[in-house]
XYZ file of C-alpha atoms in Angstrom:
311
model
C 1.632 -35.701 -6.370
C 3.035 -33.277 -8.925
C 1.593 -29.561 -8.018
C -0.378 -27.493 -10.146
C 0.123 -23.728 -11.680
C -2.415 -22.905 -10.215
C -2.005 -24.647 -6.575
C 1.385 -22.399 -6.416
C -0.456 -19.573 -6.701
C -2.686 -20.053 -4.163
C 0.096 -21.013 -1.989
C 1.592 -17.414 -2.801
C -1.758 -15.351 -2.046
C -2.740 -17.114 1.035
C 0.709 -17.122 2.766
C 1.029 -13.633 1.667
C -2.548 -12.484 3.002
C -1.842 -14.741 5.961
C 0.896 -12.682 6.557
C -0.865 -9.035 5.852
C -3.915 -10.326 8.567
C -1.289 -10.722 11.297
C 0.605 -7.567 11.088
C -2.571 -5.233 10.177
C -3.847 -7.050 12.943
C -0.537 -6.698 14.945
C -0.440 -2.305 13.938
C -4.314 -1.869 15.343
C -3.534 -3.745 18.577
C -0.100 -2.163 19.140
C -2.333 1.535 18.478
C -5.005 0.561 20.734
C -2.873 -0.180 23.028
C -1.606 3.289 22.774
C -5.163 4.963 22.209
C -3.825 6.072 19.537
C -6.120 4.732 16.799
C -5.950 7.233 13.922
C -7.288 7.508 9.980
C -3.884 5.627 8.902
C -4.915 2.848 11.136
C -7.923 2.404 9.834
C -7.509 3.182 6.268
C -5.035 -0.172 6.390
C -7.366 -2.261 8.091
C -9.967 -1.272 5.134
C -7.347 -2.818 2.674
C -7.184 -5.427 4.385
C -10.560 -6.062 4.054
C -10.688 -5.743 0.751
C -7.673 -8.044 -0.065
C -9.374 -11.063 1.993
C -12.626 -10.385 -0.234
C -10.355 -10.310 -3.551
C -9.104 -13.940 -2.263
C -12.490 -14.764 -2.106
C -13.831 -13.572 -5.354
C -10.672 -14.983 -6.879
C -11.765 -18.466 -5.414
C -14.965 -18.117 -6.312
C -14.735 -16.764 -9.593
C -12.376 -20.500 -10.394
C -14.690 -22.410 -9.213
C -17.388 -20.952 -11.465
C -15.665 -20.263 -14.607
C -14.409 -23.953 -14.572
C -17.783 -25.336 -14.895
C -19.819 -22.789 -16.794
C -21.034 -24.345 -19.562
C -24.543 -22.348 -19.812
C -25.045 -18.192 -20.595
C -26.275 -17.560 -17.612
C -23.154 -19.047 -15.633
C -20.916 -17.766 -18.356
C -22.523 -13.869 -17.441
C -21.728 -14.951 -13.734
C -18.285 -15.460 -14.085
C -17.874 -12.021 -16.435
C -19.421 -10.461 -13.898
C -17.157 -12.118 -11.012
C -14.106 -11.157 -12.934
C -14.995 -7.155 -13.299
C -15.727 -7.396 -9.024
C -12.445 -9.126 -9.249
C -10.095 -6.133 -11.228
C -12.635 -3.276 -9.261
C -11.498 -4.605 -5.870
C -7.467 -4.776 -7.020
C -7.473 -1.662 -7.898
C -9.130 -0.383 -4.850
C -6.343 -2.356 -2.678
C -3.449 0.260 -3.698
C -5.839 3.066 -3.571
C -6.495 2.503 0.864
C -2.620 1.714 0.917
C -1.746 5.052 -0.895
C -4.344 6.862 1.515
C -2.989 5.592 4.815
C 0.092 6.564 3.864
C -1.088 9.968 2.936
C -2.701 10.112 5.959
C 0.312 9.355 8.125
C 2.247 11.638 6.269
C -0.424 14.161 7.220
C -0.340 13.280 10.896
C 3.492 13.554 10.724
C 4.845 16.461 8.351
C 1.853 18.831 8.302
C 3.808 21.332 10.090
C 5.936 22.443 6.854
C 3.788 24.886 4.823
C 5.685 23.694 1.528
C 4.616 19.938 2.483
C 0.972 21.027 2.864
C 1.244 21.965 -0.704
C 3.048 18.818 -2.171
C 0.841 16.485 -0.049
C -2.635 17.892 -1.687
C -0.755 17.488 -5.109
C -0.168 14.011 -4.715
C -3.321 13.341 -2.541
C -5.101 14.797 -5.890
C -3.235 12.620 -7.952
C -4.042 9.582 -5.932
C -7.543 10.001 -6.401
C -7.983 11.060 -10.134
C -5.795 8.278 -10.869
C -7.921 5.663 -8.754
C -11.142 6.925 -10.585
C -9.229 6.555 -14.107
C -8.644 3.583 -13.627
C -11.492 2.406 -11.782
C -13.748 3.798 -14.616
C -11.065 2.067 -17.095
C -12.237 -1.306 -16.251
C -15.749 -1.023 -17.615
C -14.518 -0.085 -21.065
C -12.334 -3.143 -21.144
C -14.970 -5.031 -22.998
C -15.731 -2.350 -25.321
C -18.202 -0.322 -23.369
C -20.179 -0.509 -20.026
C -23.131 -2.238 -21.615
C -20.933 -5.169 -22.632
C -19.999 -5.662 -19.135
C -21.784 -8.873 -18.438
C -20.935 -10.230 -22.050
C -19.423 -12.685 -21.854
C -19.212 -12.586 -25.794
C -18.121 -9.174 -25.983
C -15.257 -9.825 -23.103
C -13.598 -12.552 -24.713
C -13.433 -11.686 -28.440
C -9.969 -11.525 -29.333
C -9.564 -8.739 -31.632
C -9.474 -6.547 -28.160
C -6.029 -7.516 -26.998
C -4.367 -5.220 -28.525
C -6.272 -2.411 -26.599
C -6.662 -3.454 -23.425
C -2.559 -4.277 -23.951
C -1.725 -0.648 -24.210
C -4.614 -0.207 -21.771
C -2.055 -1.778 -19.265
C 0.703 0.185 -20.233
C -1.652 3.536 -19.303
C -2.529 1.818 -15.856
C 1.088 0.528 -14.600
C 2.411 4.199 -15.911
C -0.462 5.960 -13.639
C 0.274 2.905 -10.727
C 3.737 3.814 -10.676
C 3.971 7.372 -11.010
C 1.458 7.665 -7.845
C 3.715 5.059 -5.914
C 6.697 7.153 -6.796
C 5.164 10.354 -5.687
C 4.060 8.526 -2.209
C 7.510 7.177 -1.953
C 9.158 10.923 -2.584
C 7.047 13.205 -0.427
C 8.080 12.812 2.572
C 11.847 12.160 1.864
C 12.647 16.657 1.706
C 11.029 16.998 5.033
C 12.729 13.742 6.419
C 15.782 15.330 6.950
C 15.082 18.820 8.010
C 13.875 16.879 11.236
C 16.136 16.725 14.349
C 16.315 12.546 14.126
C 19.163 10.671 14.506
C 20.844 8.728 11.683
C 19.496 5.434 12.599
C 15.733 6.919 12.745
C 16.292 8.241 9.710
C 17.690 5.275 7.655
C 14.848 3.567 8.959
C 12.188 5.630 7.985
C 13.772 5.860 4.989
C 14.085 2.054 4.566
C 10.412 1.626 4.653
C 9.265 4.366 2.867
C 12.027 2.591 0.060
C 10.176 -0.818 -0.036
C 7.607 0.790 -2.052
C 9.897 0.047 -4.611
C 9.165 -3.326 -4.479
C 5.583 -2.707 -5.408
C 6.805 -0.735 -8.426
C 9.198 -3.566 -9.900
C 6.423 -5.699 -9.369
C 3.692 -3.617 -11.471
C 6.187 -3.261 -14.209
C 7.318 -7.071 -14.476
C 3.023 -7.845 -14.458
C 2.326 -5.388 -17.176
C 5.623 -6.534 -19.067
C 4.692 -9.944 -18.977
C 1.244 -9.703 -19.189
C 1.197 -7.335 -22.314
C 3.123 -10.466 -24.168
C 0.970 -12.957 -22.775
C -1.725 -11.054 -24.794
C 0.084 -10.576 -27.535
C 1.754 -13.621 -28.154
C 0.943 -16.477 -25.382
C 2.919 -19.330 -27.743
C 6.227 -17.397 -27.134
C 6.088 -17.679 -22.917
C 7.400 -20.725 -21.278
C 4.861 -22.373 -18.718
C 6.528 -20.256 -15.915
C 6.577 -17.133 -18.083
C 3.221 -17.587 -18.602
C 2.169 -18.247 -14.646
C 4.207 -15.247 -13.568
C 1.603 -12.258 -14.816
C -0.991 -14.314 -12.318
C 1.103 -14.510 -9.700
C 2.256 -11.281 -9.606
C -1.598 -10.221 -9.699
C -2.186 -11.232 -6.057
C 1.083 -10.793 -4.637
C 1.373 -7.292 -5.034
C -1.929 -6.243 -3.214
C -0.664 -8.405 -0.166
C 3.198 -6.186 -0.290
C 1.066 -3.275 -0.330
C -0.760 -4.101 2.374
C 2.346 -5.109 4.837
C 4.317 -2.107 3.379
C 1.746 -0.386 4.768
C 2.142 -1.986 8.653
C 5.692 -1.206 8.959
C 6.035 1.904 10.029
C 3.971 0.561 13.039
C 6.398 -1.408 14.028
C 9.383 1.054 13.914
C 7.794 2.313 17.399
C 8.792 -1.117 18.921
C 12.292 -1.047 17.863
C 14.867 0.966 20.727
C 14.178 4.827 21.105
C 17.393 6.834 21.262
C 15.802 9.940 22.461
C 14.507 8.239 25.220
C 18.041 6.515 26.261
C 18.556 10.534 26.129
C 16.141 11.472 28.151
C 17.169 9.577 30.911
C 20.524 10.086 30.643
C 19.402 13.768 31.347
C 17.695 12.764 34.688
C 20.205 11.206 35.625
C 22.430 14.088 35.144
C 20.097 16.673 36.895
C 19.587 14.176 40.172
C 22.984 13.052 40.678
C 23.640 9.209 41.998
C 22.027 9.992 45.240
C 18.857 11.149 43.588
C 20.530 15.184 44.765
C 18.920 17.805 42.249
C 21.615 18.808 40.188
C 20.158 20.687 37.307
C 22.144 23.584 35.617
C 21.203 26.601 33.903
C 23.729 25.883 31.286
C 22.239 22.462 30.781
C 19.291 22.398 27.838
C 15.789 21.161 28.342
C 15.415 17.669 26.608
C 13.785 17.341 23.395
C 10.054 16.198 24.217
C 9.279 12.200 23.711
C 5.759 13.402 21.520
C 7.870 15.847 19.127
C 10.113 12.610 18.462
C 9.396 12.389 14.517
C 8.179 15.795 14.709
C 4.630 15.091 15.058
C 2.568 18.312 15.725
C 1.675 19.443 19.113
C -1.925 20.285 17.659
C -4.507 17.189 17.506
C -4.731 14.955 14.145
C -8.901 16.133 13.096
C -8.702 12.137 11.952
C -8.368 10.569 15.398
C -11.126 8.320 16.757
C-alpha cells in the first residue's frame, strides 16, 4: 500500500507533537516536584496547547476542504484557514515568551542585560502583532477573510510571496535575538566549562528553527510563483516544514529544564569541601584559610530575590 504525501505529513506531525507533549509534561513534572513552577513553564505548557489545537484544526480543515462544494462549506474552510494561520504564529510567540521569562529569571542581575531584555521583548511583541494582523490582509483586507473567491484569486500569489519574505525576515531576526541575548552574560557567570557548553548548545539549537523558516519560505515562494517547476518532494516540503517548525520550537523550549538532570559539578565540589572540613572520622577540620563553598542556588547566577512571576 502506497503512502500518500498527506499521510507522510501526518506521520511527521503527530510524531513530533507526541514528543513535544511528553517533554512538556516532563518539564512541568520536574518543576512541580522542585516546587519551582514559574512563568516560563506555564508559557511552554500554553504553547503546547496551541500546538495541539493547531494539529486538530488542520485535520478538521483537510476534512472540510476535501468535501466542500457549497458556498457555506467553502466559507467555513476559508475561516478555518485563517484560524489555522493565526494559531501557527501564536505558537512561536509563546515559545519566545517562555525563553524570555527564563532569561529574566536567570540573568536579570545585570543592568545591561535588563535593557537588552526589554528591547528584545518589545520587538517580539510588535513583530507578533504585525505578523498576526498581516494575516487579515492576505485575501485583500479584513472584510474578505471569509470570501473563498477572493482568497483563491491567483493574482494575490505575487503579493503573498513578497509577504512571506517579510514574515520570514521578522521571525528569523526574532529567533536570532532570542538566541544571542544570554550569550554575552553567560560567559561572565561562574560556571564550569561543561555547564557553559551545555547551555550554549541548548540556546544554539534555536538555529534549527531558523533554518526551517528559511527553507520553508524559499520553497513556499517558489510554490506560489511557479509550482510546475517543483518536483513532487519539493512540492510537499513547505507543507511538511509548516507542521514541523512549531513542534520543534516547543521541544527546544523544554530542554533547559532537562539540563538540571545532568550531573552537577558544583554539588560535587561542595561535597568535597564538606569532606575536607569534617575529615574521615567526622572531626571538624575547618580552617580560616579555606574559602566558603559557593551556594548551590547560585549555580546559574540566579538572583536571591523571588521571581515575581512565580506561581
